[in-house]
Structure formats: structure tokens, C-alpha cells
């Protein structure tokens, strides 16, 4: 199993001037301890479950470009991009750029978007949920076409592209992996089965966590059977919704918990730092990375 670090807060003791050096230190620490994936949220405002909306929130892809210069080994992605935030042709170009400049380490995490308040605040249209999923499916079709040899037009219900030219193409072959975030059983997991290379589900701590993931994966397997796609080809990842305390004892408990997830076929877990993110990453290196990697 691989370990990822999902950065969700940019409120630093030194204020905004401390954000860049802290992120750079996180990137270097991730290299040192063997973190396999570095990800950020994709929001305009901080979300309520993390902090007040006035707290600092960075633009995601700009920040990933910065991290790419301060880390040499981790896969880089947003967890996940809201489909409403960027035109799909531009999104494909942005992820291609990140992939080229990072030496082939970009991934596209994407979902249907949900934070209506930030859309209204900055004047970005927030369509009804059915339309957002229609746009998500068309976006998946467009990025896959942009990352292929087909430079022709795309004609969809919501998007029309005269040319899907994308130069340079990503370095990663056949293209940056596509991860769809969310566990919606009727639409989201169907789109995973049809278009994605990976899914991302929320893993809650405690004894019920593995059963919840198992149920979602059963739904995904059924969608794959209906779509005629290979369930085993799809990478199963989770974002851990609990708090991981520092120290050997807490690390051992977490590794044991992840063993149950690994038994279900989960191959990657993303952790959200609390407190100092650099110290958090170093604690992972001391007490968690080796145990999780062995699963």
C-alpha cells in the first residue's frame, strides 16, 4: 500500500509569508520519508469542516507546480478538482503542463463539485447536480481525447471544441491517471467504471470503516461488469477521515487499521496533516511509512 499526504490547511504561524517555505519543506520531507503522493484540495475558500472561510486557500494547480520544484518523487494531484472550476480543454492543458514540468508525475483527480457558496461568491455558475454530472462525463471524454492522437473536434451537450490539440502531450504514458473522487453509487462509481484509472473513497476510522469501503467496492465491481471494464485495473484509494496522532503507538494502530483496507484491495491511503505539516510528514516517516508500504 502507498501513502499519500493531503494538504488541507495553509494557516501558518508566520502568516502568508510562511506558506511557501513550509510547502517547500513538506515537499523535501516527503522525498526523504517516501511519501508516494502529494495532494491539495481544489477550492476558492476554506471549507467549513476544516476552518473558517476567511482562512488562506491557495489555487490548486499553481501550488502543485510549486511543489513539483521542491519534490522529486511523489505523484502530484488535486483531491479533487471540481468540474465547474475550469473549462475541460484548459484543464487537460494544465494537467499536461504539470506532468511535463514534474517529469511525468501528474494525476488528474476530478469530481462533480459541491461547494455552492464559493461559486456564488466569485461569480462561477453552479449548475444543478444532474447537469454537473453531465459536465463531468463530457470533461472525462474531452481530457481522454486531448491526451490521445485525436486532434479533432468534440461536440457535446455542454462543451464544443473545434480542435483538441494538446502540445506538448503529457510525459506519463498512456496519460496521467484519472481519479474520480466520491462514493455516489448511481453516478460517480458508474463513471469510475467507464472512464477512470482510480477511485477515491472516504475511510472512516473504527470497526465499521472497512465494511463501508467493501460495500462501495461491491457497487463499483457491479458497474464494471455492466460496463465491460476490468475492475482489477482500477486503483482503489481512500482518504482517511480520522486524526493520526504522533508516536509509535498511534502509528502501529493506524497500520493495523490499514491492513483491513488492504485486504479489500485498497492500494493507497491519503492522510490529512494536523498541526505542523512538516513534522507530520516526518512522523509518518518514523512510524507509519514502512508499515503501510509492507501491506
PDB file of C-alpha atoms in Angstrom:
ATOM      1  CA  UNK A   1       0.000   0.000   0.000  1.00  0.00           C
ATOM      2  CA  UNK A   2       1.172   3.532  -0.810  1.00  0.00           C
ATOM      3  CA  UNK A   3       0.904   6.546   1.455  1.00  0.00           C
ATOM      4  CA  UNK A   4      -0.216   9.997   0.365  1.00  0.00           C
ATOM      5  CA  UNK A   5      -0.339  13.327   2.199  1.00  0.00           C
ATOM      6  CA  UNK A   6      -3.349  15.550   1.513  1.00  0.00           C
ATOM      7  CA  UNK A   7      -2.707  19.175   2.488  1.00  0.00           C
ATOM      8  CA  UNK A   8      -5.893  20.998   3.519  1.00  0.00           C
ATOM      9  CA  UNK A   9      -4.743  23.999   5.605  1.00  0.00           C
ATOM     10  CA  UNK A  10      -2.473  26.912   4.793  1.00  0.00           C
ATOM     11  CA  UNK A  11      -2.875  28.841   8.047  1.00  0.00           C
ATOM     12  CA  UNK A  12       0.728  29.174   9.220  1.00  0.00           C
ATOM     13  CA  UNK A  13       2.102  30.729  12.429  1.00  0.00           C
ATOM     14  CA  UNK A  14       4.135  33.160  10.320  1.00  0.00           C
ATOM     15  CA  UNK A  15       1.178  34.218   8.170  1.00  0.00           C
ATOM     16  CA  UNK A  16       1.040  34.119   4.359  1.00  0.00           C
ATOM     17  CA  UNK A  17       4.793  34.714   4.040  1.00  0.00           C
ATOM     18  CA  UNK A  18       5.368  31.356   5.737  1.00  0.00           C
ATOM     19  CA  UNK A  19       3.253  29.339   3.286  1.00  0.00           C
ATOM     20  CA  UNK A  20       5.849  28.975   0.515  1.00  0.00           C
ATOM     21  CA  UNK A  21       8.776  27.886   2.712  1.00  0.00           C
ATOM     22  CA  UNK A  22       6.501  25.471   4.586  1.00  0.00           C
ATOM     23  CA  UNK A  23       5.239  23.865   1.380  1.00  0.00           C
ATOM     24  CA  UNK A  24       8.804  23.601   0.108  1.00  0.00           C
ATOM     25  CA  UNK A  25       9.816  21.864   3.347  1.00  0.00           C
ATOM     26  CA  UNK A  26       6.858  19.485   3.036  1.00  0.00           C
ATOM     27  CA  UNK A  27       7.996  18.574  -0.470  1.00  0.00           C
ATOM     28  CA  UNK A  28      11.532  17.850   0.685  1.00  0.00           C
ATOM     29  CA  UNK A  29      10.353  15.874   3.715  1.00  0.00           C
ATOM     30  CA  UNK A  30       8.048  13.789   1.526  1.00  0.00           C
ATOM     31  CA  UNK A  31      11.048  12.844  -0.605  1.00  0.00           C
ATOM     32  CA  UNK A  32      13.071  11.923   2.467  1.00  0.00           C
ATOM     33  CA  UNK A  33      10.473   9.629   4.058  1.00  0.00           C
ATOM     34  CA  UNK A  34       8.976   8.037   0.943  1.00  0.00           C
ATOM     35  CA  UNK A  35       5.539   9.646   0.656  1.00  0.00           C
ATOM     36  CA  UNK A  36       4.143   8.445  -2.673  1.00  0.00           C
ATOM     37  CA  UNK A  37       1.521  11.121  -3.373  1.00  0.00           C
ATOM     38  CA  UNK A  38       1.117  14.802  -2.511  1.00  0.00           C
ATOM     39  CA  UNK A  39      -2.301  16.339  -2.994  1.00  0.00           C
ATOM     40  CA  UNK A  40      -4.208  19.533  -2.258  1.00  0.00           C
ATOM     41  CA  UNK A  41      -7.877  20.442  -2.181  1.00  0.00           C
ATOM     42  CA  UNK A  42      -9.363  22.389  -5.071  1.00  0.00           C
ATOM     43  CA  UNK A  43     -11.339  25.264  -3.561  1.00  0.00           C
ATOM     44  CA  UNK A  44     -11.571  29.038  -3.679  1.00  0.00           C
ATOM     45  CA  UNK A  45     -12.414  29.297   0.056  1.00  0.00           C
ATOM     46  CA  UNK A  46     -11.523  27.128   3.007  1.00  0.00           C
ATOM     47  CA  UNK A  47     -14.244  24.552   3.713  1.00  0.00           C
ATOM     48  CA  UNK A  48     -16.249  24.551   6.914  1.00  0.00           C
ATOM     49  CA  UNK A  49     -15.158  21.170   8.254  1.00  0.00           C
ATOM     50  CA  UNK A  50     -11.537  22.384   8.243  1.00  0.00           C
ATOM     51  CA  UNK A  51     -11.765  26.078   9.189  1.00  0.00           C
ATOM     52  CA  UNK A  52     -13.392  29.446   8.612  1.00  0.00           C
ATOM     53  CA  UNK A  53     -13.952  30.547   5.015  1.00  0.00           C
ATOM     54  CA  UNK A  54     -11.617  33.512   5.600  1.00  0.00           C
ATOM     55  CA  UNK A  55      -8.629  31.223   6.236  1.00  0.00           C
ATOM     56  CA  UNK A  56      -5.975  31.047   3.495  1.00  0.00           C
ATOM     57  CA  UNK A  57      -6.734  28.844   0.488  1.00  0.00           C
ATOM     58  CA  UNK A  58      -4.304  28.534  -2.426  1.00  0.00           C
ATOM     59  CA  UNK A  59      -5.155  27.931  -6.061  1.00  0.00           C
ATOM     60  CA  UNK A  60      -4.522  24.244  -6.531  1.00  0.00           C
ATOM     61  CA  UNK A  61      -2.591  23.793  -9.753  1.00  0.00           C
ATOM     62  CA  UNK A  62      -0.314  26.783  -9.176  1.00  0.00           C
ATOM     63  CA  UNK A  63       0.552  25.235  -5.817  1.00  0.00           C
ATOM     64  CA  UNK A  64       1.215  21.818  -7.339  1.00  0.00           C
ATOM     65  CA  UNK A  65       3.624  23.439  -9.779  1.00  0.00           C
ATOM     66  CA  UNK A  66       5.461  24.944  -6.822  1.00  0.00           C
ATOM     67  CA  UNK A  67       5.564  21.570  -5.064  1.00  0.00           C
ATOM     68  CA  UNK A  68       6.920  19.938  -8.216  1.00  0.00           C
ATOM     69  CA  UNK A  69      10.009  22.119  -7.891  1.00  0.00           C
ATOM     70  CA  UNK A  70      10.559  21.057  -4.270  1.00  0.00           C
ATOM     71  CA  UNK A  71       9.861  17.333  -4.538  1.00  0.00           C
ATOM     72  CA  UNK A  72      11.324  14.767  -6.924  1.00  0.00           C
ATOM     73  CA  UNK A  73       9.380  11.560  -6.333  1.00  0.00           C
ATOM     74  CA  UNK A  74       5.714  11.967  -5.348  1.00  0.00           C
ATOM     75  CA  UNK A  75       2.738  11.840  -7.659  1.00  0.00           C
ATOM     76  CA  UNK A  76       1.042  15.268  -7.693  1.00  0.00           C
ATOM     77  CA  UNK A  77      -2.686  15.908  -7.889  1.00  0.00           C
ATOM     78  CA  UNK A  78      -5.700  17.746  -6.596  1.00  0.00           C
ATOM     79  CA  UNK A  79      -8.061  15.705  -4.481  1.00  0.00           C
ATOM     80  CA  UNK A  80     -10.186  16.562  -6.285  1.00  0.00           C
ATOM     81  CA  UNK A  81     -10.762  19.181  -8.995  1.00  0.00           C
ATOM     82  CA  UNK A  82     -14.336  20.435  -9.189  1.00  0.00           C
ATOM     83  CA  UNK A  83     -15.596  20.046 -12.740  1.00  0.00           C
ATOM     84  CA  UNK A  84     -17.116  23.540 -12.643  1.00  0.00           C
ATOM     85  CA  UNK A  85     -13.863  25.373 -11.902  1.00  0.00           C
ATOM     86  CA  UNK A  86     -12.084  25.139 -15.268  1.00  0.00           C
ATOM     87  CA  UNK A  87     -13.067  24.562 -18.873  1.00  0.00           C
ATOM     88  CA  UNK A  88     -12.177  20.930 -19.699  1.00  0.00           C
ATOM     89  CA  UNK A  89      -9.827  21.823 -22.563  1.00  0.00           C
ATOM     90  CA  UNK A  90      -7.921  24.159 -20.264  1.00  0.00           C
ATOM     91  CA  UNK A  91      -7.930  21.538 -17.505  1.00  0.00           C
ATOM     92  CA  UNK A  92      -6.335  18.981 -19.816  1.00  0.00           C
ATOM     93  CA  UNK A  93      -3.696  21.574 -20.757  1.00  0.00           C
ATOM     94  CA  UNK A  94      -2.996  22.451 -17.111  1.00  0.00           C
ATOM     95  CA  UNK A  95      -2.508  18.828 -16.063  1.00  0.00           C
ATOM     96  CA  UNK A  96      -0.347  18.210 -19.140  1.00  0.00           C
ATOM     97  CA  UNK A  97       1.831  21.159 -18.159  1.00  0.00           C
ATOM     98  CA  UNK A  98       2.192  19.881 -14.605  1.00  0.00           C
ATOM     99  CA  UNK A  99       3.119  16.455 -15.927  1.00  0.00           C
ATOM    100  CA  UNK A 100       5.794  17.790 -18.286  1.00  0.00           C
ATOM    101  CA  UNK A 101       7.354  20.090 -15.696  1.00  0.00           C
ATOM    102  CA  UNK A 102       7.309  17.441 -12.933  1.00  0.00           C
ATOM    103  CA  UNK A 103       8.900  14.773 -15.093  1.00  0.00           C
ATOM    104  CA  UNK A 104       5.759  12.682 -15.518  1.00  0.00           C
ATOM    105  CA  UNK A 105       4.261  12.791 -12.025  1.00  0.00           C
ATOM    106  CA  UNK A 106       0.857  14.420 -12.557  1.00  0.00           C
ATOM    107  CA  UNK A 107      -2.519  12.797 -11.966  1.00  0.00           C
ATOM    108  CA  UNK A 108      -5.993  14.191 -12.577  1.00  0.00           C
ATOM    109  CA  UNK A 109      -8.345  13.911  -9.634  1.00  0.00           C
ATOM    110  CA  UNK A 110     -11.826  15.128 -10.505  1.00  0.00           C
ATOM    111  CA  UNK A 111     -15.358  15.219  -9.171  1.00  0.00           C
ATOM    112  CA  UNK A 112     -18.740  16.887  -9.684  1.00  0.00           C
ATOM    113  CA  UNK A 113     -18.095  19.839  -7.285  1.00  0.00           C
ATOM    114  CA  UNK A 114     -20.261  20.657  -4.272  1.00  0.00           C
ATOM    115  CA  UNK A 115     -19.290  23.957  -2.551  1.00  0.00           C
ATOM    116  CA  UNK A 116     -22.032  26.273  -3.799  1.00  0.00           C
ATOM    117  CA  UNK A 117     -21.057  29.229  -1.598  1.00  0.00           C
ATOM    118  CA  UNK A 118     -17.656  29.769  -3.200  1.00  0.00           C
ATOM    119  CA  UNK A 119     -19.177  29.576  -6.669  1.00  0.00           C
ATOM    120  CA  UNK A 120     -21.737  32.274  -5.859  1.00  0.00           C
ATOM    121  CA  UNK A 121     -19.112  34.412  -4.134  1.00  0.00           C
ATOM    122  CA  UNK A 122     -16.785  34.554  -7.137  1.00  0.00           C
ATOM    123  CA  UNK A 123     -19.463  34.517  -9.821  1.00  0.00           C
ATOM    124  CA  UNK A 124     -18.885  30.992 -11.098  1.00  0.00           C
ATOM    125  CA  UNK A 125     -22.021  29.240 -12.308  1.00  0.00           C
ATOM    126  CA  UNK A 126     -23.121  26.333 -10.113  1.00  0.00           C
ATOM    127  CA  UNK A 127     -25.397  24.099 -12.207  1.00  0.00           C
ATOM    128  CA  UNK A 128     -27.901  21.645 -10.729  1.00  0.00           C
ATOM    129  CA  UNK A 129     -26.452  18.307  -9.717  1.00  0.00           C
ATOM    130  CA  UNK A 130     -27.710  16.443 -12.794  1.00  0.00           C
ATOM    131  CA  UNK A 131     -26.028  18.945 -15.094  1.00  0.00           C
ATOM    132  CA  UNK A 132     -22.795  18.840 -13.091  1.00  0.00           C
ATOM    133  CA  UNK A 133     -22.608  15.102 -13.653  1.00  0.00           C
ATOM    134  CA  UNK A 134     -23.330  15.558 -17.355  1.00  0.00           C
ATOM    135  CA  UNK A 135     -20.483  18.060 -17.499  1.00  0.00           C
ATOM    136  CA  UNK A 136     -18.257  15.683 -15.549  1.00  0.00           C
ATOM    137  CA  UNK A 137     -18.824  12.917 -18.087  1.00  0.00           C
ATOM    138  CA  UNK A 138     -18.129  15.216 -21.017  1.00  0.00           C
ATOM    139  CA  UNK A 139     -14.991  16.514 -19.291  1.00  0.00           C
ATOM    140  CA  UNK A 140     -13.742  12.951 -18.866  1.00  0.00           C
ATOM    141  CA  UNK A 141     -14.325  12.343 -22.560  1.00  0.00           C
ATOM    142  CA  UNK A 142     -12.543  15.566 -23.515  1.00  0.00           C
ATOM    143  CA  UNK A 143      -9.416  15.018 -21.419  1.00  0.00           C
ATOM    144  CA  UNK A 144      -9.069  11.489 -22.736  1.00  0.00           C
ATOM    145  CA  UNK A 145      -9.347  12.829 -26.290  1.00  0.00           C
ATOM    146  CA  UNK A 146      -6.894  15.662 -25.567  1.00  0.00           C
ATOM    147  CA  UNK A 147      -4.431  13.057 -24.269  1.00  0.00           C
ATOM    148  CA  UNK A 148      -4.635  10.979 -27.435  1.00  0.00           C
ATOM    149  CA  UNK A 149      -3.616  11.320 -31.067  1.00  0.00           C
ATOM    150  CA  UNK A 150      -7.114  12.537 -31.958  1.00  0.00           C
ATOM    151  CA  UNK A 151      -6.895  16.308 -32.545  1.00  0.00           C
ATOM    152  CA  UNK A 152     -10.366  16.509 -33.989  1.00  0.00           C
ATOM    153  CA  UNK A 153     -13.438  18.327 -32.711  1.00  0.00           C
ATOM    154  CA  UNK A 154     -15.584  17.424 -29.740  1.00  0.00           C
ATOM    155  CA  UNK A 155     -19.309  18.011 -29.865  1.00  0.00           C
ATOM    156  CA  UNK A 156     -21.130  17.563 -26.594  1.00  0.00           C
ATOM    157  CA  UNK A 157     -24.271  18.874 -24.969  1.00  0.00           C
ATOM    158  CA  UNK A 158     -22.354  21.329 -22.787  1.00  0.00           C
ATOM    159  CA  UNK A 159     -18.936  21.659 -24.455  1.00  0.00           C
ATOM    160  CA  UNK A 160     -17.929  22.146 -28.085  1.00  0.00           C
ATOM    161  CA  UNK A 161     -14.250  22.159 -29.044  1.00  0.00           C
ATOM    162  CA  UNK A 162     -13.216  22.863 -32.641  1.00  0.00           C
ATOM    163  CA  UNK A 163      -9.780  21.227 -32.139  1.00  0.00           C
ATOM    164  CA  UNK A 164      -8.493  19.083 -29.280  1.00  0.00           C
ATOM    165  CA  UNK A 165      -4.877  19.935 -29.992  1.00  0.00           C
ATOM    166  CA  UNK A 166      -2.640  19.493 -26.941  1.00  0.00           C
ATOM    167  CA  UNK A 167       1.082  20.107 -27.384  1.00  0.00           C
ATOM    168  CA  UNK A 168       3.172  19.038 -25.627  1.00  0.00           C
ATOM    169  CA  UNK A 169       1.447  15.859 -24.624  1.00  0.00           C
ATOM    170  CA  UNK A 170       1.994  14.551 -21.091  1.00  0.00           C
ATOM    171  CA  UNK A 171       5.122  12.530 -20.456  1.00  0.00           C
ATOM    172  CA  UNK A 172       3.252   9.909 -18.491  1.00  0.00           C
ATOM    173  CA  UNK A 173       2.078   7.004 -20.633  1.00  0.00           C
ATOM    174  CA  UNK A 174      -0.559   6.447 -21.808  1.00  0.00           C
ATOM    175  CA  UNK A 175      -1.666   9.617 -19.961  1.00  0.00           C
ATOM    176  CA  UNK A 176      -1.855  10.994 -16.412  1.00  0.00           C
ATOM    177  CA  UNK A 177      -4.071   8.639 -14.438  1.00  0.00           C
ATOM    178  CA  UNK A 178      -7.641   9.812 -13.913  1.00  0.00           C
ATOM    179  CA  UNK A 179      -9.060   9.514 -10.409  1.00  0.00           C
ATOM    180  CA  UNK A 180     -12.733  10.218  -9.729  1.00  0.00           C
ATOM    181  CA  UNK A 181     -13.472  11.180  -6.153  1.00  0.00           C
ATOM    182  CA  UNK A 182     -16.644  10.248  -4.312  1.00  0.00           C
ATOM    183  CA  UNK A 183     -18.757   7.247  -3.449  1.00  0.00           C
ATOM    184  CA  UNK A 184     -22.072   8.024  -5.128  1.00  0.00           C
ATOM    185  CA  UNK A 185     -23.360   4.639  -6.151  1.00  0.00           C
ATOM    186  CA  UNK A 186     -25.571   5.522  -9.124  1.00  0.00           C
ATOM    187  CA  UNK A 187     -23.476   8.125 -10.964  1.00  0.00           C
ATOM    188  CA  UNK A 188     -19.985   8.572  -9.513  1.00  0.00           C
ATOM    189  CA  UNK A 189     -18.965   4.933  -9.337  1.00  0.00           C
ATOM    190  CA  UNK A 190     -20.516   4.295 -12.755  1.00  0.00           C
ATOM    191  CA  UNK A 191     -18.248   6.997 -14.190  1.00  0.00           C
ATOM    192  CA  UNK A 192     -15.275   5.395 -12.413  1.00  0.00           C
ATOM    193  CA  UNK A 193     -16.063   2.099 -14.107  1.00  0.00           C
ATOM    194  CA  UNK A 194     -16.440   3.739 -17.514  1.00  0.00           C
ATOM    195  CA  UNK A 195     -13.607   6.290 -17.581  1.00  0.00           C
ATOM    196  CA  UNK A 196     -11.253   6.246 -14.583  1.00  0.00           C
ATOM    197  CA  UNK A 197      -7.982   4.656 -13.589  1.00  0.00           C
ATOM    198  CA  UNK A 198      -8.622   5.139  -9.863  1.00  0.00           C
ATOM    199  CA  UNK A 199     -11.374   5.850  -7.368  1.00  0.00           C
ATOM    200  CA  UNK A 200     -11.147   7.680  -4.058  1.00  0.00           C
ATOM    201  CA  UNK A 201     -13.458   6.920  -1.140  1.00  0.00           C
ATOM    202  CA  UNK A 202     -13.642   8.274   2.408  1.00  0.00           C
ATOM    203  CA  UNK A 203     -12.433   5.777   5.016  1.00  0.00           C
ATOM    204  CA  UNK A 204     -13.849   6.450   8.456  1.00  0.00           C
ATOM    205  CA  UNK A 205     -11.858   5.235  11.458  1.00  0.00           C
ATOM    206  CA  UNK A 206     -13.168   2.438  13.619  1.00  0.00           C
ATOM    207  CA  UNK A 207     -14.564  -1.062  13.090  1.00  0.00           C
ATOM    208  CA  UNK A 208     -17.241  -0.013  10.586  1.00  0.00           C
ATOM    209  CA  UNK A 209     -14.764   1.615   8.185  1.00  0.00           C
ATOM    210  CA  UNK A 210     -13.739  -1.477   6.192  1.00  0.00           C
ATOM    211  CA  UNK A 211     -17.346  -2.631   5.830  1.00  0.00           C
ATOM    212  CA  UNK A 212     -18.318   0.738   4.340  1.00  0.00           C
ATOM    213  CA  UNK A 213     -15.470   0.591   1.837  1.00  0.00           C
ATOM    214  CA  UNK A 214     -16.271  -3.022   0.980  1.00  0.00           C
ATOM    215  CA  UNK A 215     -19.872  -2.091   0.173  1.00  0.00           C
ATOM    216  CA  UNK A 216     -18.752   0.724  -2.155  1.00  0.00           C
ATOM    217  CA  UNK A 217     -16.286  -1.555  -3.910  1.00  0.00           C
ATOM    218  CA  UNK A 218     -19.021  -4.138  -4.445  1.00  0.00           C
ATOM    219  CA  UNK A 219     -21.040  -1.445  -6.217  1.00  0.00           C
ATOM    220  CA  UNK A 220     -18.018  -0.486  -8.312  1.00  0.00           C
ATOM    221  CA  UNK A 221     -17.440  -4.114  -9.264  1.00  0.00           C
ATOM    222  CA  UNK A 222     -21.053  -4.403 -10.431  1.00  0.00           C
ATOM    223  CA  UNK A 223     -20.713  -1.243 -12.532  1.00  0.00           C
ATOM    224  CA  UNK A 224     -17.542  -2.642 -14.095  1.00  0.00           C
ATOM    225  CA  UNK A 225     -19.371  -5.834 -15.027  1.00  0.00           C
ATOM    226  CA  UNK A 226     -22.144  -3.829 -16.687  1.00  0.00           C
ATOM    227  CA  UNK A 227     -19.646  -1.561 -18.489  1.00  0.00           C
ATOM    228  CA  UNK A 228     -17.438  -4.443 -19.558  1.00  0.00           C
ATOM    229  CA  UNK A 229     -14.372  -2.934 -17.879  1.00  0.00           C
ATOM    230  CA  UNK A 230     -11.670  -4.545 -15.747  1.00  0.00           C
ATOM    231  CA  UNK A 231     -12.389  -3.978 -12.057  1.00  0.00           C
ATOM    232  CA  UNK A 232      -8.870  -5.044 -11.074  1.00  0.00           C
ATOM    233  CA  UNK A 233      -7.344  -2.374 -13.336  1.00  0.00           C
ATOM    234  CA  UNK A 234      -8.893   0.427 -11.260  1.00  0.00           C
ATOM    235  CA  UNK A 235      -6.707   1.608  -8.398  1.00  0.00           C
ATOM    236  CA  UNK A 236      -8.664   1.733  -5.141  1.00  0.00           C
ATOM    237  CA  UNK A 237      -7.654   4.629  -2.893  1.00  0.00           C
ATOM    238  CA  UNK A 238      -9.086   6.112   0.280  1.00  0.00           C
ATOM    239  CA  UNK A 239      -8.827   9.397   2.116  1.00  0.00           C
ATOM    240  CA  UNK A 240      -8.607   8.680   5.834  1.00  0.00           C
ATOM    241  CA  UNK A 241     -11.132  10.788   7.719  1.00  0.00           C
ATOM    242  CA  UNK A 242      -9.557  10.283  11.151  1.00  0.00           C
ATOM    243  CA  UNK A 243      -6.795  12.064  13.024  1.00  0.00           C
ATOM    244  CA  UNK A 244      -3.441  10.308  13.200  1.00  0.00           C
ATOM    245  CA  UNK A 245      -1.600  11.228  16.380  1.00  0.00           C
ATOM    246  CA  UNK A 246       2.178  11.335  16.573  1.00  0.00           C
ATOM    247  CA  UNK A 247       4.207   8.488  18.013  1.00  0.00           C
ATOM    248  CA  UNK A 248       4.902   4.790  17.586  1.00  0.00           C
ATOM    249  CA  UNK A 249       1.748   3.530  19.301  1.00  0.00           C
ATOM    250  CA  UNK A 250      -0.617   5.578  17.174  1.00  0.00           C
ATOM    251  CA  UNK A 251       1.361   4.653  14.062  1.00  0.00           C
ATOM    252  CA  UNK A 252       1.089   0.939  14.813  1.00  0.00           C
ATOM    253  CA  UNK A 253      -2.675   1.224  15.354  1.00  0.00           C
ATOM    254  CA  UNK A 254      -3.061   3.006  12.048  1.00  0.00           C
ATOM    255  CA  UNK A 255      -1.016   0.402  10.165  1.00  0.00           C
ATOM    256  CA  UNK A 256      -3.193  -2.343  11.657  1.00  0.00           C
ATOM    257  CA  UNK A 257      -6.293  -0.453  10.551  1.00  0.00           C
ATOM    258  CA  UNK A 258      -4.928  -0.106   7.041  1.00  0.00           C
ATOM    259  CA  UNK A 259      -4.254  -3.843   6.896  1.00  0.00           C
ATOM    260  CA  UNK A 260      -8.034  -4.327   6.866  1.00  0.00           C
ATOM    261  CA  UNK A 261      -8.327  -1.857   3.992  1.00  0.00           C
ATOM    262  CA  UNK A 262      -5.509  -3.533   2.080  1.00  0.00           C
ATOM    263  CA  UNK A 263      -7.328  -6.850   2.398  1.00  0.00           C
ATOM    264  CA  UNK A 264     -10.196  -5.269   0.440  1.00  0.00           C
ATOM    265  CA  UNK A 265      -7.875  -4.273  -2.392  1.00  0.00           C
ATOM    266  CA  UNK A 266      -7.163  -0.684  -1.320  1.00  0.00           C
ATOM    267  CA  UNK A 267      -3.689   0.242  -2.550  1.00  0.00           C
ATOM    268  CA  UNK A 268      -3.288   3.854  -1.396  1.00  0.00           C
ATOM    269  CA  UNK A 269      -4.333   5.912   1.624  1.00  0.00           C
ATOM    270  CA  UNK A 270      -4.245   9.710   1.833  1.00  0.00           C
ATOM    271  CA  UNK A 271      -3.746  11.363   5.223  1.00  0.00           C
ATOM    272  CA  UNK A 272      -4.601  14.947   6.182  1.00  0.00           C
ATOM    273  CA  UNK A 273      -1.965  16.596   8.400  1.00  0.00           C
ATOM    274  CA  UNK A 274      -2.878  18.254  11.655  1.00  0.00           C
ATOM    275  CA  UNK A 275      -0.602  20.872  13.178  1.00  0.00           C
ATOM    276  CA  UNK A 276       2.793  21.456  11.580  1.00  0.00           C
ATOM    277  CA  UNK A 277       2.662  19.613   8.210  1.00  0.00           C
ATOM    278  CA  UNK A 278       6.439  19.164   8.059  1.00  0.00           C
ATOM    279  CA  UNK A 279       6.558  17.498  11.466  1.00  0.00           C
ATOM    280  CA  UNK A 280       3.531  15.431  10.466  1.00  0.00           C
ATOM    281  CA  UNK A 281       5.345  14.097   7.398  1.00  0.00           C
ATOM    282  CA  UNK A 282       8.440  13.332   9.452  1.00  0.00           C
ATOM    283  CA  UNK A 283       6.314  11.426  11.970  1.00  0.00           C
ATOM    284  CA  UNK A 284       4.893   9.383   9.094  1.00  0.00           C
ATOM    285  CA  UNK A 285       8.412   8.537   8.034  1.00  0.00           C
ATOM    286  CA  UNK A 286       9.365   7.404  11.518  1.00  0.00           C
ATOM    287  CA  UNK A 287       6.266   5.453  12.483  1.00  0.00           C
ATOM    288  CA  UNK A 288       3.990   4.747   9.506  1.00  0.00           C
ATOM    289  CA  UNK A 289       5.566   4.623   6.034  1.00  0.00           C
ATOM    290  CA  UNK A 290       7.429   1.335   6.411  1.00  0.00           C
ATOM    291  CA  UNK A 291       4.474  -0.484   7.925  1.00  0.00           C
ATOM    292  CA  UNK A 292       1.984   0.740   5.336  1.00  0.00           C
ATOM    293  CA  UNK A 293       4.377   0.026   2.455  1.00  0.00           C
ATOM    294  CA  UNK A 294       4.656  -3.590   3.560  1.00  0.00           C
ATOM    295  CA  UNK A 295       0.893  -4.153   3.346  1.00  0.00           C
TER     296      UNK A 295
END
